[in-house]
């Protein structure tokens, strides 16, 4: 198994997408609570 620069961008993409999803969920929760 050789790492030729594909693993790191994938991990960054997953972490970024999770951050965006968590941000949207927090906004939706704030809207529902208000």
Short mmCIF file of C-alpha atoms in Angstrom, two decimals:
data_model
loop_
_atom_site.label_atom_id
_atom_site.label_comp_id
_atom_site.label_asym_id
_atom_site.label_seq_id
_atom_site.Cartn_x
_atom_site.Cartn_y
_atom_site.Cartn_z
CA UNK A 1 0.00 0.00 0.00
CA UNK A 2 1.65 3.20 -1.19
CA UNK A 3 0.35 6.65 -0.34
CA UNK A 4 0.67 8.91 -3.37
CA UNK A 5 -1.21 11.93 -1.99
CA UNK A 6 -4.78 10.66 -2.18
CA UNK A 7 -5.44 9.87 1.48
CA UNK A 8 -4.87 13.32 2.96
CA UNK A 9 -7.22 15.31 0.64
CA UNK A 10 -9.92 12.68 1.27
CA UNK A 11 -9.57 13.08 5.04
CA UNK A 12 -9.66 16.87 4.68
CA UNK A 13 -12.76 16.65 2.49
CA UNK A 14 -14.56 14.37 4.98
CA UNK A 15 -13.69 16.60 7.95
CA UNK A 16 -14.78 19.71 6.04
CA UNK A 17 -18.10 18.12 5.02
CA UNK A 18 -18.73 17.01 8.61
CA UNK A 19 -18.00 20.56 9.79
CA UNK A 20 -20.50 21.99 7.28
CA UNK A 21 -23.16 19.43 8.22
CA UNK A 22 -22.69 20.11 11.95
CA UNK A 23 -22.97 23.84 11.26
CA UNK A 24 -26.25 23.38 9.36
CA UNK A 25 -27.65 21.12 12.08
CA UNK A 26 -26.79 23.71 14.73
CA UNK A 27 -28.56 26.42 12.73
CA UNK A 28 -31.64 24.21 12.31
CA UNK A 29 -31.69 23.46 16.06
CA UNK A 30 -31.47 27.17 16.84
CA UNK A 31 -34.37 27.85 14.46
CA UNK A 32 -36.49 25.11 16.01
CA UNK A 33 -35.80 26.27 19.56
CA UNK A 34 -36.56 29.91 18.83
#
